[in-house]
Tab-separated table of C-alpha atoms (C1' of nucleotides) in Angstrom:
chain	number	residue	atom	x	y	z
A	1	UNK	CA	-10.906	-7.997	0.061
A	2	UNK	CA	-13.856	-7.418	-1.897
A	3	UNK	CA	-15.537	-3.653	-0.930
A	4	UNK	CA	-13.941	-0.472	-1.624
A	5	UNK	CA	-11.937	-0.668	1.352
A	6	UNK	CA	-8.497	1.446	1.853
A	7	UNK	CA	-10.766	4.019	3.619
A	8	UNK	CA	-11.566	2.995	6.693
A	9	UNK	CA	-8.583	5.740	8.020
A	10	UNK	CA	-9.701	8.007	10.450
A	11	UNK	CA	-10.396	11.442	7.838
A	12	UNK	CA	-9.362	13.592	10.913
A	13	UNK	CA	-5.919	11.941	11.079
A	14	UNK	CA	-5.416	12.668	7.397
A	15	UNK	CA	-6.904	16.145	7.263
A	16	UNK	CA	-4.440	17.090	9.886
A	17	UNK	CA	-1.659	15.551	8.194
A	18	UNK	CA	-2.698	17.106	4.751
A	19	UNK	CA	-1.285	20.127	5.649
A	20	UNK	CA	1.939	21.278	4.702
A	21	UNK	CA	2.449	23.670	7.609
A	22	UNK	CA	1.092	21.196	10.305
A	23	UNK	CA	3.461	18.534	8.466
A	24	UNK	CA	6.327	21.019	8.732
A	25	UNK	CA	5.443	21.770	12.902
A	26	UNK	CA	5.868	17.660	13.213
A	27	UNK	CA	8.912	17.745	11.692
A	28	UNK	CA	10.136	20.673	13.312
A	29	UNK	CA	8.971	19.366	16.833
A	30	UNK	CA	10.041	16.006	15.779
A	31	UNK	CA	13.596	17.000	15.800
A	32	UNK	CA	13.468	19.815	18.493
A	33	UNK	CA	11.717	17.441	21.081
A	34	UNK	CA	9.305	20.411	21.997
A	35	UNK	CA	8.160	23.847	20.788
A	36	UNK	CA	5.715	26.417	21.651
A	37	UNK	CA	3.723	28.492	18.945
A	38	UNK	CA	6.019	31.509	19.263
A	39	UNK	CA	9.218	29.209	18.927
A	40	UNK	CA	7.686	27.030	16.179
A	41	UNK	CA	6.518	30.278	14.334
A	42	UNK	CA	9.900	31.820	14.459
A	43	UNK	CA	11.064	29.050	11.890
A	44	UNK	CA	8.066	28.845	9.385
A	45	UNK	CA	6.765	31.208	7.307
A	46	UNK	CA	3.188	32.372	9.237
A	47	UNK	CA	2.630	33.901	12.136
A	48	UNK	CA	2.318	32.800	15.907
A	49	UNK	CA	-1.771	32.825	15.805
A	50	UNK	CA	-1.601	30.745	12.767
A	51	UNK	CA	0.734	28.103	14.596
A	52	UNK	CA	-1.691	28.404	17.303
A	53	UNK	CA	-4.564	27.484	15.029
A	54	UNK	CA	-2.652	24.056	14.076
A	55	UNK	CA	-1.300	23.536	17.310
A	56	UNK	CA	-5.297	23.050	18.411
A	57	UNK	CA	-5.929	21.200	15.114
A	58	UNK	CA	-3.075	18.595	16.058
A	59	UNK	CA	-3.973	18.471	19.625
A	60	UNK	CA	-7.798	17.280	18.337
A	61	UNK	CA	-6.175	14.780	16.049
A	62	UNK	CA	-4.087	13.717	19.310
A	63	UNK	CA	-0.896	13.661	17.291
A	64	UNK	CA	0.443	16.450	19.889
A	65	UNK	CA	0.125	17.214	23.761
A	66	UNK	CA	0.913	20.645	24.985
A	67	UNK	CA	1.148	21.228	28.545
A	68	UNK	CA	1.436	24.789	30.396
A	69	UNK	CA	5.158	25.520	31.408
A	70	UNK	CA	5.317	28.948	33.465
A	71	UNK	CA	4.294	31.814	30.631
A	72	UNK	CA	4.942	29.623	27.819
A	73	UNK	CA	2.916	26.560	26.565
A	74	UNK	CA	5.203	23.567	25.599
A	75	UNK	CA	4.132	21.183	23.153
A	76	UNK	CA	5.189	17.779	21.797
A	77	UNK	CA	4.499	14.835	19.729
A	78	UNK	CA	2.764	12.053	20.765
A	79	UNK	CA	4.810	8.990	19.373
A	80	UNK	CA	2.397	6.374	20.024
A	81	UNK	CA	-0.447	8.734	17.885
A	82	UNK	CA	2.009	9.854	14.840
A	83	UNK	CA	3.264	6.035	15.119
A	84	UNK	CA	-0.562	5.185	13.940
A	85	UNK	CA	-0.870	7.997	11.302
A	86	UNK	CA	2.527	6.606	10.095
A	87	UNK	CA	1.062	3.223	9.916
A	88	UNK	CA	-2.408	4.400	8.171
A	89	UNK	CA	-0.808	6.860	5.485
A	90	UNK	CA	1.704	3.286	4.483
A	91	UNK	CA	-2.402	1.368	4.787
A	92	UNK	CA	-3.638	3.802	2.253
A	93	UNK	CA	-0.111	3.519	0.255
A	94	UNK	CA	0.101	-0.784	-0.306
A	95	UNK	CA	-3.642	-0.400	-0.708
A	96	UNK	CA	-3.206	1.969	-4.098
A	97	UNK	CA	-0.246	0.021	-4.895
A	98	UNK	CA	-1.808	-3.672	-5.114
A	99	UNK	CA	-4.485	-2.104	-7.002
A	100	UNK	CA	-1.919	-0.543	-9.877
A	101	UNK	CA	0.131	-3.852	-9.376
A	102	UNK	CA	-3.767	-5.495	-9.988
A	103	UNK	CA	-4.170	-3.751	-13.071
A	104	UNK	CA	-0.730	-4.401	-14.064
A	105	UNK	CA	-1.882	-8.300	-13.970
A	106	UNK	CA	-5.523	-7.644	-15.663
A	107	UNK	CA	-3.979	-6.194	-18.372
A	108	UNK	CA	-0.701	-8.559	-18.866
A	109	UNK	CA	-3.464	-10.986	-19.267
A	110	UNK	CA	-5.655	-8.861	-21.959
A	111	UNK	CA	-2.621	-9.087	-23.620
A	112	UNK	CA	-1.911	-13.342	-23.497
A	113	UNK	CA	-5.903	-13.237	-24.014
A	114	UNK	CA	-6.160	-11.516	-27.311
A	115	UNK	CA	-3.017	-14.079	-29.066
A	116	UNK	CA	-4.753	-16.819	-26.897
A	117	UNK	CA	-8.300	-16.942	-26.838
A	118	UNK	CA	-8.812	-19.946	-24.857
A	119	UNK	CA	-9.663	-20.334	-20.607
A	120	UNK	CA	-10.067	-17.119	-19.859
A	121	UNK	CA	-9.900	-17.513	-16.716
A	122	UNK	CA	-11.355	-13.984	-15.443
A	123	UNK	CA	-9.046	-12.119	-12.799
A	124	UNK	CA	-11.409	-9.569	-11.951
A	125	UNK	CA	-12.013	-7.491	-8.667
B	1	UNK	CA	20.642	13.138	6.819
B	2	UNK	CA	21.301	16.198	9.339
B	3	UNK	CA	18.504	19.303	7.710
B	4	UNK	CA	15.011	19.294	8.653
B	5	UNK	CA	14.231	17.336	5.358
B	6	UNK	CA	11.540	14.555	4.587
B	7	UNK	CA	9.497	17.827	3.164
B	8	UNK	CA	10.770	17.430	-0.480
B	9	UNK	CA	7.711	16.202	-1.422
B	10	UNK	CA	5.356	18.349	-4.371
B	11	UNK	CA	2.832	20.114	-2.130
B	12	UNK	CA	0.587	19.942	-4.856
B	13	UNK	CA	0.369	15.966	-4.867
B	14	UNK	CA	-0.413	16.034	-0.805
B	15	UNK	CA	-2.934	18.673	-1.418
B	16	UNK	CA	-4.337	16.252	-4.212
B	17	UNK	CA	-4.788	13.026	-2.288
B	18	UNK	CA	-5.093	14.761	1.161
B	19	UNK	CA	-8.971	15.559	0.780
B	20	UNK	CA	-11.046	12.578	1.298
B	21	UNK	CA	-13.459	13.316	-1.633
B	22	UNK	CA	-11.023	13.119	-3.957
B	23	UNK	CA	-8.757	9.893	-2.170
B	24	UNK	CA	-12.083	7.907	-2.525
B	25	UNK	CA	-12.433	9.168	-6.266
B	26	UNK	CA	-9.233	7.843	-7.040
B	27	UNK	CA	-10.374	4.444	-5.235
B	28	UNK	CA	-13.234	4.255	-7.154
B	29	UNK	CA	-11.564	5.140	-10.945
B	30	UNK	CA	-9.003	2.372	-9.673
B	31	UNK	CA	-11.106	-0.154	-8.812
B	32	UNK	CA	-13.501	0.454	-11.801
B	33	UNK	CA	-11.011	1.301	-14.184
B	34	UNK	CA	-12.301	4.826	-15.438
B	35	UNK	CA	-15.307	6.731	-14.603
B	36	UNK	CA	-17.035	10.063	-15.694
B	37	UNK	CA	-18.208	12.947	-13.382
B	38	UNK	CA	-21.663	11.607	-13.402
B	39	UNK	CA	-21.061	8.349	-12.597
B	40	UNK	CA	-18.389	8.969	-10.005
B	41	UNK	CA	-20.769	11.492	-8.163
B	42	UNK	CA	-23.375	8.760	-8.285
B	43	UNK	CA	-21.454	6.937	-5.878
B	44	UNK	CA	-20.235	10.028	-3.591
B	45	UNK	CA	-21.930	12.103	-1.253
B	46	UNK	CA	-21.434	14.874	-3.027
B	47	UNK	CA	-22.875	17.104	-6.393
B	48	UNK	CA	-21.657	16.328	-9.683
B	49	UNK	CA	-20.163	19.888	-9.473
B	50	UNK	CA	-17.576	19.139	-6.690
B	51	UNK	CA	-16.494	16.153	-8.557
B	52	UNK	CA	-16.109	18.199	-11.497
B	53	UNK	CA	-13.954	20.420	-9.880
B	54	UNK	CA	-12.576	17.452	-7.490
B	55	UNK	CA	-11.138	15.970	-11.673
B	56	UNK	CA	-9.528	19.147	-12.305
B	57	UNK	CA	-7.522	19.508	-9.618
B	58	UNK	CA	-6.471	15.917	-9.903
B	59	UNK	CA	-5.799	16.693	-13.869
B	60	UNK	CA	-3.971	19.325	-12.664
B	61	UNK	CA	-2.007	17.222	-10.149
B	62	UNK	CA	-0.958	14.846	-12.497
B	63	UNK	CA	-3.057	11.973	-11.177
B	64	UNK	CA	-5.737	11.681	-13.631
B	65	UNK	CA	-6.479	12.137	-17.387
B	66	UNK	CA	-9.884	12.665	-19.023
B	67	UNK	CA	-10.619	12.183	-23.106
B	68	UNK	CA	-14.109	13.117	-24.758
B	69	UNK	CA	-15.677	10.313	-25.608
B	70	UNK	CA	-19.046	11.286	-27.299
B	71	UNK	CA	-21.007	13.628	-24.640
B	72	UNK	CA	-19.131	12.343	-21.657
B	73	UNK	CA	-15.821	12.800	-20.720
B	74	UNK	CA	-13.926	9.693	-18.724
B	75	UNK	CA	-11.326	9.689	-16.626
B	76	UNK	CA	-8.882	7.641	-15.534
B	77	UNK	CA	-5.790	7.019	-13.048
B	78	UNK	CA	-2.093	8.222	-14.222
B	79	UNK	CA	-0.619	4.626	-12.729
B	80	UNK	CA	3.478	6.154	-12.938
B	81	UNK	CA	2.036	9.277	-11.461
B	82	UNK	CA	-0.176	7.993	-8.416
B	83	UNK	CA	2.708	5.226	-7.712
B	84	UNK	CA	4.734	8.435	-7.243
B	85	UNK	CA	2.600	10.099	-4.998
B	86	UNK	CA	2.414	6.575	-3.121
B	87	UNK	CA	6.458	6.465	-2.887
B	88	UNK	CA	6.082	10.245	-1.609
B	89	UNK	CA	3.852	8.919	0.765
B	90	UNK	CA	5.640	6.534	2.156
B	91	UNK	CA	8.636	8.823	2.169
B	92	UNK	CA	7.429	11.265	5.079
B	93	UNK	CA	5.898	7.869	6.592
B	94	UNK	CA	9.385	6.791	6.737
B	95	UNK	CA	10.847	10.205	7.659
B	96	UNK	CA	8.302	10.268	10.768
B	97	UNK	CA	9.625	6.669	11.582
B	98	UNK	CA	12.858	7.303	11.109
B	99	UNK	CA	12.536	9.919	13.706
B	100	UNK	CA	10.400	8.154	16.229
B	101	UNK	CA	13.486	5.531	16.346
B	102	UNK	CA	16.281	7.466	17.026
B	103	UNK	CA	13.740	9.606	20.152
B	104	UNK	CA	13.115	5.878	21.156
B	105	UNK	CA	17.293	5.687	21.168
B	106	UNK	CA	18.031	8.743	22.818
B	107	UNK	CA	15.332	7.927	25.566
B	108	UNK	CA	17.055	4.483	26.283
B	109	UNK	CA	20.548	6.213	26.127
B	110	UNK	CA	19.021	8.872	29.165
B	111	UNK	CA	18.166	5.925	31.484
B	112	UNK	CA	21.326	4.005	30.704
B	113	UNK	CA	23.137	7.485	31.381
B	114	UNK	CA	20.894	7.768	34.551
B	115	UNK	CA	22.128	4.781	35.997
B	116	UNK	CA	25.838	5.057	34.889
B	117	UNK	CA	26.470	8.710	34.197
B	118	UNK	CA	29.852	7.863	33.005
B	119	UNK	CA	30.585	8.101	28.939
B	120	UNK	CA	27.660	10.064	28.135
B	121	UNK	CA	28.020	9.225	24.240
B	122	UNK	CA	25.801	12.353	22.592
B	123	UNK	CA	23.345	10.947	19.911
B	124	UNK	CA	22.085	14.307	19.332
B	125	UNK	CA	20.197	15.139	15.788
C	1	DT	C1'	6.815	48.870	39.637
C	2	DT	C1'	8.030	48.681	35.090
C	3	DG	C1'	9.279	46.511	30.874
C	4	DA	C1'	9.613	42.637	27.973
C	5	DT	C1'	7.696	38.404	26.375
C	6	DA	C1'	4.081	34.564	25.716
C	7	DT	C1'	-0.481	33.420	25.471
C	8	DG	C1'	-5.473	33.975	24.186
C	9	DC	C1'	-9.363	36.063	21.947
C	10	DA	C1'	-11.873	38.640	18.237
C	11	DA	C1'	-12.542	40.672	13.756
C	12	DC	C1'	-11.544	40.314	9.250
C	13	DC	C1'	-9.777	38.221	4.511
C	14	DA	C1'	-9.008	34.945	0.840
C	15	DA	C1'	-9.005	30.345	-0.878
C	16	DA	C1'	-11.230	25.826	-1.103
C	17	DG	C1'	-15.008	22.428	-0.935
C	18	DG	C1'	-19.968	22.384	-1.798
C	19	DT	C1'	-24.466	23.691	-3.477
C	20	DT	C1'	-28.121	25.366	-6.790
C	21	DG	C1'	-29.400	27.091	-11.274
C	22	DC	C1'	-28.920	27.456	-16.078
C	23	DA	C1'	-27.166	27.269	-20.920
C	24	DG	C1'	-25.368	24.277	-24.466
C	25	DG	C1'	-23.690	20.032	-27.129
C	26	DA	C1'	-24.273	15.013	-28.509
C	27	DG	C1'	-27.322	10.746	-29.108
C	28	DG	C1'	-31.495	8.283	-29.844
C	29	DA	C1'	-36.692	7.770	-30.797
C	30	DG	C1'	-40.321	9.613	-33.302
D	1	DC	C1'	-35.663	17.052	-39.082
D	2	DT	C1'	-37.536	17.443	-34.287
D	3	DC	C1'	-37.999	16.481	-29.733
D	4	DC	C1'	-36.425	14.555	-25.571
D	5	DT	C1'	-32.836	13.039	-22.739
D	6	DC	C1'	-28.380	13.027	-20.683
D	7	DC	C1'	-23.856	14.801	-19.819
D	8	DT	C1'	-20.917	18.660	-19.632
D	9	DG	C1'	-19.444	23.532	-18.431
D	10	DC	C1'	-20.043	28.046	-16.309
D	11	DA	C1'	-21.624	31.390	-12.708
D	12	DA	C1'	-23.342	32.900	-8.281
D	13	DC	C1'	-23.389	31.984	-3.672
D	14	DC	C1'	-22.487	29.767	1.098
D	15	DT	C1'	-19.374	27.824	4.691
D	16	DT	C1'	-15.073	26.202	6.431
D	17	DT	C1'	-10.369	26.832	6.966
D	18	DG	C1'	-5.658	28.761	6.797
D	19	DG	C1'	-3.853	33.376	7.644
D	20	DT	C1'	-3.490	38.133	9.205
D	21	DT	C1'	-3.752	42.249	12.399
D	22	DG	C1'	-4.955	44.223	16.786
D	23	DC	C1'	-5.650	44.119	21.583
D	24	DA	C1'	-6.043	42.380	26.402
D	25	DT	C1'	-3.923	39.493	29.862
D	26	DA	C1'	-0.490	36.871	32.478
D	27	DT	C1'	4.231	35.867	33.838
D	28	DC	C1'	9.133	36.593	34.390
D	29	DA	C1'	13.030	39.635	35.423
D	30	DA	C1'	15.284	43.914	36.699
DNA sequence: TTGATATGCAACCAAAGGTTGCAGGAGGAG
DNA sequence: CTCCTCCTGCAACCTTTGGTTGCATATCAA
């Protein structure tokens, strides 16, 4: 692991993630099984045309399917798709972390370095 | 764990790290250690401008701290506050999971109830 | 048929990510 | 000290995006 790395993460997954409402529909359809706008804008704080707007957003993304049920347009989560984001937002997670635990080494070693002046032995990037 | 939940997290930290600008800024001040506005943009696609602005809204998340040094100012990473924002991360990650278990559950408790619709044991949210 | 409800589309608004342009402060060479 | 360079900060402006209101259309039920 040399490059810059961490960010090979599809933006479009994030982007639709990033938002709290569309994080809020996943939940809420998470734990309802299914929802259409006007059900899924009853229990959040915009209106049905906004929900509408994210359910299109998370349909591009793929992380939800909606299919046409008489008048009313269910949709639900695609498990195998959120299972990825899941698994990509945890990538981008260990990858900060090693870095911070990296540092955490570098400078634990500044440290033995300055009383010790001999082999330094560099532990750079 | 019975309320919607797994939406404790600061909206302002998602916000922070959910734009891809500023998720590869934070890369970059990790992997380099600390960076300035001019340098960072010299290694985005973007003005010097947006990174400005990009550093303030990190500042203002907590994730980053800038000190005049001279004519420059550099920034760096806040380590305790971007591990936080990785545990929050990993929080909904789990959250998601958590839920994408118990559907798997439920849908193997339908078939088994399919085949022997006796003691239909509800596993219900 | 009529009424209620769910969707879809369009116009319009405000905030956010970007850009260009410009004024000003700090260092270094003369 | 002066001039030139480089980095920062501010302002105006553009475009995208999350949100709203308003209206037309389709479906279900009485």
């Amino acid at each position: 692991m040399n490059a810059p790395a961490a960010e090979q993460v599809d933006d479009d997954l994030w982007s639709a993630i990033g938002d709290p409402t569309r994080r809020r529909m996943l939940d809420l359809l998470l734990s309802e099984g299914e929802g259409t706008a006007t059900t899924l804008s009853r229990r959040l704080p915009v209106t049905r045309q906004a929900v509408a707007k994210h359910l299109v957003v998370l349909d591009r993304a793929g992380l939800v399917r909606g299919r046409p049920a008489g008048r009313e347009k269910r949709y639900q989560v695609d498990d195998a798709q959120l299972a990825r984001a899941v698994a990509q937002l945890s990538s981008v997670g260990a990858a900060w972390d090693a870095r911070l635990q990296r540092i955490k080494r570098i400078a634990e070693t500044v440290q033995r370095t300055r009383r010790d002046p001999k082999h330094t032995q560099d532990q750079q990037d």
